[in-house]
mmCIF file of C-alpha atoms in Angstrom:
data_model
loop_
_atom_site.group_PDB
_atom_site.id
_atom_site.type_symbol
_atom_site.label_atom_id
_atom_site.label_comp_id
_atom_site.label_asym_id
_atom_site.label_seq_id
_atom_site.Cartn_x
_atom_site.Cartn_y
_atom_site.Cartn_z
ATOM 1 C CA UNK A 22 48.873 135.991 110.545
ATOM 2 C CA UNK A 23 52.129 135.795 112.536
ATOM 3 C CA UNK A 24 54.736 133.457 111.072
ATOM 4 C CA UNK A 25 57.515 134.561 113.438
ATOM 5 C CA UNK A 26 58.963 132.274 116.110
ATOM 6 C CA UNK A 27 57.035 131.846 119.353
ATOM 7 C CA UNK A 28 57.982 133.828 122.451
ATOM 8 C CA UNK A 29 59.682 130.815 124.071
ATOM 9 C CA UNK A 30 61.788 130.105 120.992
ATOM 10 C CA UNK A 31 62.633 133.813 120.632
ATOM 11 C CA UNK A 32 63.935 133.877 124.200
ATOM 12 C CA UNK A 33 65.917 130.713 123.548
ATOM 13 C CA UNK A 34 67.355 132.330 120.408
ATOM 14 C CA UNK A 35 68.885 135.122 122.498
ATOM 15 C CA UNK A 36 70.710 132.584 124.652
ATOM 16 C CA UNK A 37 71.857 130.537 121.646
ATOM 17 C CA UNK A 38 73.126 133.680 119.906
ATOM 18 C CA UNK A 39 74.995 134.850 122.997
ATOM 19 C CA UNK A 40 76.740 131.515 123.507
ATOM 20 C CA UNK A 41 77.759 131.260 119.858
ATOM 21 C CA UNK A 42 79.024 134.850 119.853
ATOM 22 C CA UNK A 43 81.065 134.285 123.017
ATOM 23 C CA UNK A 44 82.411 130.912 121.844
ATOM 24 C CA UNK A 45 83.207 131.959 118.260
ATOM 25 C CA UNK A 46 83.979 135.689 118.144
ATOM 26 C CA UNK A 47 84.853 137.219 114.788
ATOM 27 C CA UNK A 48 88.127 135.767 113.525
ATOM 28 C CA UNK A 49 88.155 132.708 115.793
ATOM 29 C CA UNK A 50 86.929 130.358 113.065
ATOM 30 C CA UNK A 51 89.783 131.411 110.788
ATOM 31 C CA UNK A 52 92.226 130.807 113.643
ATOM 32 C CA UNK A 53 90.813 127.327 114.155
ATOM 33 C CA UNK A 54 91.162 126.586 110.437
ATOM 34 C CA UNK A 55 94.771 127.811 110.552
ATOM 35 C CA UNK A 56 95.417 125.424 113.438
ATOM 36 C CA UNK A 57 93.989 122.544 111.379
ATOM 37 C CA UNK A 58 91.237 121.703 113.860
ATOM 38 C CA UNK A 59 88.072 123.764 113.300
ATOM 39 C CA UNK A 60 85.884 121.202 115.085
ATOM 40 C CA UNK A 61 85.742 121.554 118.873
ATOM 41 C CA UNK A 62 84.402 118.286 120.292
ATOM 42 C CA UNK A 63 84.190 119.689 123.826
ATOM 43 C CA UNK A 64 81.955 122.538 122.650
ATOM 44 C CA UNK A 65 79.859 120.068 120.671
ATOM 45 C CA UNK A 66 79.220 117.995 123.765
ATOM 46 C CA UNK A 67 78.497 121.112 125.803
ATOM 47 C CA UNK A 68 75.691 122.221 123.470
ATOM 48 C CA UNK A 69 74.417 118.662 123.650
ATOM 49 C CA UNK A 70 74.233 119.034 127.418
ATOM 50 C CA UNK A 71 72.370 122.328 126.963
ATOM 51 C CA UNK A 72 69.773 120.496 124.891
ATOM 52 C CA UNK A 73 70.379 122.155 121.526
ATOM 53 C CA UNK A 74 70.950 118.915 119.663
ATOM 54 C CA UNK A 75 67.821 117.186 120.868
ATOM 55 C CA UNK A 76 65.163 119.877 120.492
ATOM 56 C CA UNK A 77 63.264 117.887 117.839
ATOM 57 C CA UNK A 78 63.896 114.515 119.506
ATOM 58 C CA UNK A 79 61.306 113.229 122.024
ATOM 59 C CA UNK A 80 62.242 113.261 125.697
ATOM 60 C CA UNK A 81 61.992 109.476 125.972
ATOM 61 C CA UNK A 82 64.788 109.256 123.375
ATOM 62 C CA UNK A 83 67.137 111.696 125.077
ATOM 63 C CA UNK A 84 65.869 114.929 123.552
ATOM 64 C CA UNK A 85 63.832 117.836 124.879
ATOM 65 C CA UNK A 86 60.904 117.545 122.476
ATOM 66 C CA UNK A 87 60.629 121.296 121.820
ATOM 67 C CA UNK A 88 59.890 120.648 118.158
ATOM 68 C CA UNK A 89 61.006 121.775 114.744
ATOM 69 C CA UNK A 90 60.437 125.461 115.404
ATOM 70 C CA UNK A 91 63.320 125.428 117.885
ATOM 71 C CA UNK A 92 65.435 123.276 115.560
ATOM 72 C CA UNK A 93 64.956 125.759 112.708
ATOM 73 C CA UNK A 94 65.952 128.630 114.981
ATOM 74 C CA UNK A 95 69.169 126.907 116.086
ATOM 75 C CA UNK A 96 70.028 126.072 112.468
ATOM 76 C CA UNK A 97 69.623 129.756 111.587
ATOM 77 C CA UNK A 98 71.864 130.917 114.431
ATOM 78 C CA UNK A 99 74.569 128.366 113.671
ATOM 79 C CA UNK A 100 74.446 129.436 110.020
ATOM 80 C CA UNK A 101 74.836 133.059 111.048
ATOM 81 C CA UNK A 102 78.030 132.326 112.945
ATOM 82 C CA UNK A 103 79.459 129.831 110.425
ATOM 83 C CA UNK A 104 79.968 127.813 113.601
ATOM 84 C CA UNK A 105 82.442 124.911 113.145
ATOM 85 C CA UNK A 106 80.080 122.206 114.380
ATOM 86 C CA UNK A 107 78.492 119.265 112.487
ATOM 87 C CA UNK A 108 74.949 120.381 113.332
ATOM 88 C CA UNK A 109 73.636 120.002 109.786
ATOM 89 C CA UNK A 110 75.183 116.584 109.219
ATOM 90 C CA UNK A 111 74.507 115.047 112.606
ATOM 91 C CA UNK A 112 71.154 116.576 113.574
ATOM 92 C CA UNK A 113 69.449 117.971 110.479
ATOM 93 C CA UNK A 114 70.279 114.899 108.403
ATOM 94 C CA UNK A 115 71.370 111.799 110.340
ATOM 95 C CA UNK A 116 69.137 112.241 113.399
ATOM 96 C CA UNK A 117 66.227 113.348 111.209
ATOM 97 C CA UNK A 118 66.560 110.203 109.064
ATOM 98 C CA UNK A 119 66.534 107.917 112.103
ATOM 99 C CA UNK A 120 63.661 109.807 113.733
ATOM 100 C CA UNK A 121 61.616 109.664 110.538
ATOM 101 C CA UNK A 122 62.332 106.144 109.312
ATOM 102 C CA UNK A 123 63.896 104.180 112.157
ATOM 103 C CA UNK A 124 62.151 101.450 114.107
ATOM 104 C CA UNK A 125 61.572 101.901 117.833
ATOM 105 C CA UNK A 126 64.684 99.832 118.517
ATOM 106 C CA UNK A 127 66.788 101.844 116.062
ATOM 107 C CA UNK A 128 65.627 105.136 117.538
ATOM 108 C CA UNK A 129 66.384 103.964 121.073
ATOM 109 C CA UNK A 130 69.827 102.800 119.984
ATOM 110 C CA UNK A 131 71.019 105.879 118.077
ATOM 111 C CA UNK A 132 69.063 109.002 118.982
ATOM 112 C CA UNK A 133 70.124 109.440 122.635
ATOM 113 C CA UNK A 134 73.796 109.554 121.615
ATOM 114 C CA UNK A 135 73.115 112.007 118.788
ATOM 115 C CA UNK A 136 71.054 114.208 121.122
ATOM 116 C CA UNK A 137 73.793 114.293 123.761
ATOM 117 C CA UNK A 138 76.628 114.902 121.321
ATOM 118 C CA UNK A 139 78.420 111.706 122.302
ATOM 119 C CA UNK A 140 77.712 110.359 118.808
ATOM 120 C CA UNK A 141 78.196 112.300 115.582
ATOM 121 C CA UNK A 142 76.359 111.397 112.413
ATOM 122 C CA UNK A 143 76.679 112.303 108.748
ATOM 123 C CA UNK A 144 74.721 111.733 105.543
ATOM 124 C CA UNK A 145 76.045 110.112 102.359
ATOM 125 C CA UNK A 146 73.932 110.747 99.277
ATOM 126 C CA UNK A 147 76.062 111.842 96.325
ATOM 127 C CA UNK A 148 78.344 109.531 94.394
ATOM 128 C CA UNK A 149 80.124 112.289 92.506
ATOM 129 C CA UNK A 150 78.890 115.337 90.648
ATOM 130 C CA UNK A 151 75.317 115.906 89.546
ATOM 131 C CA UNK A 152 71.897 116.252 91.126
ATOM 132 C CA UNK A 153 70.307 113.507 93.258
ATOM 133 C CA UNK A 154 68.833 110.812 91.015
ATOM 134 C CA UNK A 155 67.804 107.265 91.696
ATOM 135 C CA UNK A 156 69.628 105.945 88.635
ATOM 136 C CA UNK A 157 72.843 107.708 89.720
ATOM 137 C CA UNK A 158 73.169 105.575 92.873
ATOM 138 C CA UNK A 159 75.348 102.488 92.457
ATOM 139 C CA UNK A 160 75.855 101.703 96.148
ATOM 140 C CA UNK A 161 73.977 98.528 97.055
ATOM 141 C CA UNK A 162 73.635 95.884 99.745
ATOM 142 C CA UNK A 163 74.694 92.280 99.153
ATOM 143 C CA UNK A 164 76.412 90.598 102.085
ATOM 144 C CA UNK A 165 77.201 94.118 103.249
ATOM 145 C CA UNK A 166 77.009 97.608 101.825
ATOM 146 C CA UNK A 167 79.337 98.264 98.886
ATOM 147 C CA UNK A 168 79.940 101.491 96.979
ATOM 148 C CA UNK A 169 81.631 104.878 97.002
ATOM 149 C CA UNK A 170 80.091 108.087 98.296
ATOM 150 C CA UNK A 171 81.535 111.557 97.760
ATOM 151 C CA UNK A 172 81.571 114.159 99.039
ATOM 152 C CA UNK A 173 80.457 113.205 102.543
ATOM 153 C CA UNK A 174 80.491 116.333 104.684
ATOM 154 C CA UNK A 175 81.807 115.833 108.245
ATOM 155 C CA UNK A 176 82.610 112.224 107.382
ATOM 156 C CA UNK A 177 86.044 112.644 108.956
ATOM 157 C CA UNK A 178 84.646 113.180 112.463
ATOM 158 C CA UNK A 179 81.428 111.125 112.297
ATOM 159 C CA UNK A 180 80.788 107.896 114.171
ATOM 160 C CA UNK A 181 77.909 106.745 111.992
ATOM 161 C CA UNK A 182 76.613 107.528 108.549
ATOM 162 C CA UNK A 183 73.187 107.414 106.940
ATOM 163 C CA UNK A 184 73.823 106.011 103.459
ATOM 164 C CA UNK A 185 71.273 106.476 100.666
ATOM 165 C CA UNK A 186 70.733 103.737 98.070
ATOM 166 C CA UNK A 187 68.004 103.005 95.559
ATOM 167 C CA UNK A 188 66.458 100.693 98.152
ATOM 168 C CA UNK A 189 66.290 103.273 100.943
ATOM 169 C CA UNK A 190 68.506 104.359 103.829
ATOM 170 C CA UNK A 191 71.101 102.435 105.823
ATOM 171 C CA UNK A 192 72.961 103.106 109.082
ATOM 172 C CA UNK A 193 76.683 102.345 108.907
ATOM 173 C CA UNK A 194 79.073 102.535 111.836
ATOM 174 C CA UNK A 195 82.226 104.057 110.388
ATOM 175 C CA UNK A 196 84.752 102.460 112.732
ATOM 176 C CA UNK A 197 84.873 99.051 111.033
ATOM 177 C CA UNK A 198 87.140 97.217 108.548
ATOM 178 C CA UNK A 199 84.771 97.599 105.592
ATOM 179 C CA UNK A 200 84.893 101.412 105.670
ATOM 180 C CA UNK A 201 87.615 103.670 104.264
ATOM 181 C CA UNK A 202 87.643 107.465 104.587
ATOM 182 C CA UNK A 203 89.842 109.656 102.406
ATOM 183 C CA UNK A 204 89.954 113.458 102.834
ATOM 184 C CA UNK A 205 88.856 115.638 99.915
ATOM 185 C CA UNK A 206 89.721 119.225 99.114
ATOM 186 C CA UNK A 207 86.643 121.383 99.615
ATOM 187 C CA UNK A 208 85.744 125.022 99.104
ATOM 188 C CA UNK A 209 84.334 125.241 102.630
ATOM 189 C CA UNK A 210 87.357 125.071 104.928
ATOM 190 C CA UNK A 211 85.297 124.728 108.094
ATOM 191 C CA UNK A 212 83.436 121.545 107.147
ATOM 192 C CA UNK A 213 85.726 118.807 105.942
ATOM 193 C CA UNK A 214 84.559 116.288 103.353
ATOM 194 C CA UNK A 215 85.676 112.743 102.627
ATOM 195 C CA UNK A 216 85.414 110.048 100.006
ATOM 196 C CA UNK A 217 83.623 107.183 101.765
ATOM 197 C CA UNK A 218 84.424 103.759 100.344
ATOM 198 C CA UNK A 219 82.286 100.862 101.531
ATOM 199 C CA UNK A 220 83.458 97.306 100.933
ATOM 200 C CA UNK A 221 80.883 94.824 102.229
ATOM 201 C CA UNK A 222 80.449 97.083 105.255
ATOM 202 C CA UNK A 223 78.106 95.984 107.996
ATOM 203 C CA UNK A 224 74.947 98.083 107.721
ATOM 204 C CA UNK A 225 71.492 98.201 109.217
ATOM 205 C CA UNK A 226 68.575 99.286 107.086
ATOM 206 C CA UNK A 227 66.197 101.899 108.467
ATOM 207 C CA UNK A 228 62.985 99.923 108.563
ATOM 208 C CA UNK A 229 60.689 102.698 107.392
ATOM 209 C CA UNK A 230 62.688 103.764 104.326
ATOM 210 C CA UNK A 231 61.559 101.536 101.463
ATOM 211 C CA UNK A 232 63.027 103.249 98.417
ATOM 212 C CA UNK A 233 63.939 106.419 96.540
ATOM 213 C CA UNK A 234 60.630 108.084 97.401
ATOM 214 C CA UNK A 235 61.563 108.021 101.085
ATOM 215 C CA UNK A 236 65.041 109.391 100.326
ATOM 216 C CA UNK A 237 63.289 112.328 98.648
ATOM 217 C CA UNK A 238 61.072 112.771 101.710
ATOM 218 C CA UNK A 239 64.188 113.135 103.820
ATOM 219 C CA UNK A 240 65.648 115.638 101.347
ATOM 220 C CA UNK A 241 62.500 117.757 101.573
ATOM 221 C CA UNK A 242 62.718 117.929 105.347
ATOM 222 C CA UNK A 243 66.440 118.644 105.496
ATOM 223 C CA UNK A 244 66.082 121.254 102.731
ATOM 224 C CA UNK A 245 63.893 123.349 105.041
ATOM 225 C CA UNK A 246 66.414 123.122 107.861
ATOM 226 C CA UNK A 247 69.241 123.984 105.470
ATOM 227 C CA UNK A 248 67.225 126.995 104.270
ATOM 228 C CA UNK A 249 67.289 128.352 107.807
ATOM 229 C CA UNK A 250 71.041 127.875 107.937
ATOM 230 C CA UNK A 251 71.307 129.841 104.680
ATOM 231 C CA UNK A 252 69.009 132.584 105.971
ATOM 232 C CA UNK A 253 71.237 132.911 109.035
ATOM 233 C CA UNK A 254 74.324 133.163 106.852
ATOM 234 C CA UNK A 255 72.698 135.731 104.559
ATOM 235 C CA UNK A 256 71.646 137.871 107.531
ATOM 236 C CA UNK A 257 75.183 137.788 108.951
ATOM 237 C CA UNK A 258 76.672 138.745 105.576
ATOM 238 C CA UNK A 259 74.217 141.636 105.257
ATOM 239 C CA UNK A 260 75.019 142.828 108.783
ATOM 240 C CA UNK A 261 78.747 142.726 107.984
ATOM 241 C CA UNK A 262 78.255 144.701 104.782
ATOM 242 C CA UNK A 263 76.093 147.349 106.474
ATOM 243 C CA UNK A 264 78.524 147.770 109.372
ATOM 244 C CA UNK A 265 81.521 148.117 107.048
ATOM 245 C CA UNK A 266 79.709 150.549 104.738
ATOM 246 C CA UNK A 267 78.947 152.822 107.703
ATOM 247 C CA UNK A 268 82.560 152.746 108.932
ATOM 248 C CA UNK A 269 84.405 153.011 105.585
ATOM 249 C CA UNK A 270 84.955 156.539 104.327
ATOM 250 C CA UNK A 271 85.824 157.553 100.785
ATOM 251 C CA UNK A 272 85.869 161.020 99.232
ATOM 252 C CA UNK A 273 85.114 162.488 102.612
ATOM 253 C CA UNK A 274 81.975 160.550 103.454
ATOM 254 C CA UNK A 275 80.736 157.121 104.465
ATOM 255 C CA UNK A 276 80.346 154.757 101.529
ATOM 256 C CA UNK A 277 76.944 153.829 102.972
ATOM 257 C CA UNK A 278 75.767 157.159 101.546
ATOM 258 C CA UNK A 279 76.659 156.120 97.984
ATOM 259 C CA UNK A 280 73.665 155.128 95.893
ATOM 260 C CA UNK A 281 75.438 152.092 94.399
ATOM 261 C CA UNK A 282 76.125 150.686 97.868
ATOM 262 C CA UNK A 283 72.574 151.412 99.007
ATOM 263 C CA UNK A 284 71.237 149.471 96.018
ATOM 264 C CA UNK A 285 73.462 146.473 96.794
ATOM 265 C CA UNK A 286 72.315 146.346 100.407
ATOM 266 C CA UNK A 287 68.660 146.866 99.473
ATOM 267 C CA UNK A 288 68.804 144.007 96.970
ATOM 268 C CA UNK A 289 70.207 141.712 99.652
ATOM 269 C CA UNK A 290 67.491 142.758 102.088
ATOM 270 C CA UNK A 291 64.691 142.044 99.623
ATOM 271 C CA UNK A 292 66.096 138.619 98.716
ATOM 272 C CA UNK A 293 66.639 137.802 102.396
ATOM 273 C CA UNK A 294 63.109 138.700 103.447
ATOM 274 C CA UNK A 295 61.701 136.566 100.630
ATOM 275 C CA UNK A 296 63.891 133.656 101.752
ATOM 276 C CA UNK A 297 62.921 134.150 105.384
ATOM 277 C CA UNK A 298 59.214 134.083 104.534
ATOM 278 C CA UNK A 299 59.603 130.868 102.562
ATOM 279 C CA UNK A 300 61.677 129.334 105.356
ATOM 280 C CA UNK A 301 58.981 130.151 107.914
ATOM 281 C CA UNK A 302 56.379 128.555 105.673
ATOM 282 C CA UNK A 303 58.617 125.504 105.498
ATOM 283 C CA UNK A 304 58.975 125.452 109.286
ATOM 284 C CA UNK A 305 55.191 125.422 109.642
ATOM 285 C CA UNK A 306 54.911 122.563 107.147
ATOM 286 C CA UNK A 307 57.670 120.643 108.928
ATOM 287 C CA UNK A 308 56.184 121.151 112.394
ATOM 288 C CA UNK A 309 52.755 119.967 111.227
ATOM 289 C CA UNK A 310 53.917 117.393 108.647
ATOM 290 C CA UNK A 311 51.592 119.215 106.274
ATOM 291 C CA UNK A 312 50.697 117.974 102.759
ATOM 292 C CA UNK A 313 52.240 121.216 101.451
ATOM 293 C CA UNK A 314 55.680 120.211 102.758
ATOM 294 C CA UNK A 315 57.232 119.234 99.369
ATOM 295 C CA UNK A 316 56.203 122.555 97.806
ATOM 296 C CA UNK A 317 57.303 124.501 100.882
ATOM 297 C CA UNK A 318 60.657 122.715 100.906
ATOM 298 C CA UNK A 319 61.421 123.466 97.264
ATOM 299 C CA UNK A 320 60.360 127.101 97.597
ATOM 300 C CA UNK A 321 62.415 127.575 100.765
ATOM 301 C CA UNK A 322 65.430 125.903 99.199
ATOM 302 C CA UNK A 323 65.360 128.045 96.047
ATOM 303 C CA UNK A 324 64.815 131.353 97.857
ATOM 304 C CA UNK A 325 67.516 130.584 100.426
ATOM 305 C CA UNK A 326 70.103 129.689 97.770
ATOM 306 C CA UNK A 327 69.426 132.978 95.982
ATOM 307 C CA UNK A 328 69.554 135.085 99.152
ATOM 308 C CA UNK A 329 72.720 133.589 100.624
ATOM 309 C CA UNK A 330 74.568 133.577 97.300
ATOM 310 C CA UNK A 331 73.696 137.240 96.696
ATOM 311 C CA UNK A 332 74.497 138.329 100.253
ATOM 312 C CA UNK A 333 77.854 136.541 100.323
ATOM 313 C CA UNK A 334 78.887 137.967 96.948
ATOM 314 C CA UNK A 335 77.781 141.539 97.615
ATOM 315 C CA UNK A 336 79.327 141.474 101.089
ATOM 316 C CA UNK A 337 82.716 140.911 99.462
ATOM 317 C CA UNK A 338 82.003 143.598 96.861
ATOM 318 C CA UNK A 339 81.077 146.084 99.594
ATOM 319 C CA UNK A 340 84.318 145.379 101.447
ATOM 320 C CA UNK A 341 86.331 145.813 98.257
ATOM 321 C CA UNK A 342 89.752 144.226 97.869
ATOM 322 C CA UNK A 343 90.123 143.372 101.562
ATOM 323 C CA UNK A 344 86.999 141.210 101.336
ATOM 324 C CA UNK A 345 88.965 138.622 99.368
ATOM 325 C CA UNK A 346 91.793 138.379 101.887
ATOM 326 C CA UNK A 347 92.265 135.707 104.527
ATOM 327 C CA UNK A 348 92.152 138.383 107.248
ATOM 328 C CA UNK A 349 88.468 139.013 106.451
ATOM 329 C CA UNK A 350 85.603 136.688 107.379
ATOM 330 C CA UNK A 351 83.747 137.543 104.157
ATOM 331 C CA UNK A 352 85.180 134.584 102.286
ATOM 332 C CA UNK A 353 83.967 132.134 104.949
ATOM 333 C CA UNK A 354 80.386 133.082 104.140
ATOM 334 C CA UNK A 355 81.046 133.003 100.408
ATOM 335 C CA UNK A 356 82.525 129.513 100.693
ATOM 336 C CA UNK A 357 79.608 128.303 102.812
ATOM 337 C CA UNK A 358 77.078 129.844 100.419
ATOM 338 C CA UNK A 359 78.640 128.086 97.451
ATOM 339 C CA UNK A 360 78.698 124.745 99.246
ATOM 340 C CA UNK A 361 75.119 124.954 100.486
ATOM 341 C CA UNK A 362 73.950 125.933 97.010
ATOM 342 C CA UNK A 363 74.965 122.494 95.752
ATOM 343 C CA UNK A 364 74.472 120.150 98.695
ATOM 344 C CA UNK A 365 71.304 118.036 98.244
ATOM 345 C CA UNK A 366 70.855 119.247 94.685
ATOM 346 C CA UNK A 367 71.249 122.403 92.617
ATOM 347 C CA UNK A 368 68.710 125.136 91.911
ATOM 348 C CA UNK A 369 67.774 123.329 88.689
ATOM 349 C CA UNK A 370 66.928 120.162 90.645
ATOM 350 C CA UNK A 371 64.765 122.010 93.181
ATOM 351 C CA UNK A 372 63.121 124.166 90.519
ATOM 352 C CA UNK A 373 62.084 121.008 88.697
ATOM 353 C CA UNK A 374 60.765 119.509 91.948
ATOM 354 C CA UNK A 375 58.774 122.652 92.671
ATOM 355 C CA UNK A 376 57.224 122.641 89.202
ATOM 356 C CA UNK A 377 56.391 118.939 89.447
ATOM 357 C CA UNK A 378 54.762 119.360 92.871
ATOM 358 C CA UNK A 379 52.724 122.355 91.726
ATOM 359 C CA UNK A 380 51.573 120.435 88.651
ATOM 360 C CA UNK A 381 50.454 117.554 90.863
ATOM 361 C CA UNK A 382 48.510 119.910 93.102
ATOM 362 C CA UNK A 383 46.796 121.666 90.175
#
């Protein structure tokens, strides 16, 4: 059975990879961070024009309707380049929430702008530290949405936000008097985070999201897409480590010939292939809205966290002391791996979800 991407998506991957490589060559992301503006709005709109942002959005709503297979592929490529674009926040989370739970009118209002790149979305779930829990959400609606969300990734550049409450999901336009955004220090320097304070903010409820169960449905779907982003990052970190090991000489020979280095790289490869297999299973479940989706999502999430965390760490170890320096890109992947390991819940949270889903299926 072939779980790889289809021929059309594979061909599209080559084009996506080429454009990302040409637009963000090695070192360019660090330069953008140094300049204080990692996000390039012109590039964001250009990939919207190329149809990347709307691959899972129907044509009648401004997308191309290629499906989730193409969306997973793009997420993987963007993860591999640590590209400074709000793809995860705007497309994997905000657009997915509206597509899944929005009414026809809500979809027609918001999705064309998200697909074109003219509108940027974000997702506000957490209200501080800890795993996602219904009883941890204090934000509520009474004559407007009131509460505090943090961290909200890409909240500094977003136009709208999908806000999770115990009652479901709400769309909030961020350019209004009842919304305050304060920057937060974050480990990932490419994606900025904010504290989002809502004070009787005007909000529109997504009609199809009735409660915490639907918030968890959204988390399952976005977890699969995030797993592909992590697989892309892990592959890039492994490629960096292999390339450096072949070029770096010590004691008269390439360090790639040392058994300790070989073991590090082999361990990454094994973890990565396991994560990739689980991600592909998740992509199938997502594309077909299969009953196995909750199990596939938890398995993909757990395997991807392990693979990216290991690859990012061992990539730095392979590079040695220079891997910790600003002049190396290794730390960008380490920072991203640490952030993605916690966003939408820790390994403990997803392990518990996997066990619960398997118990239900038994």
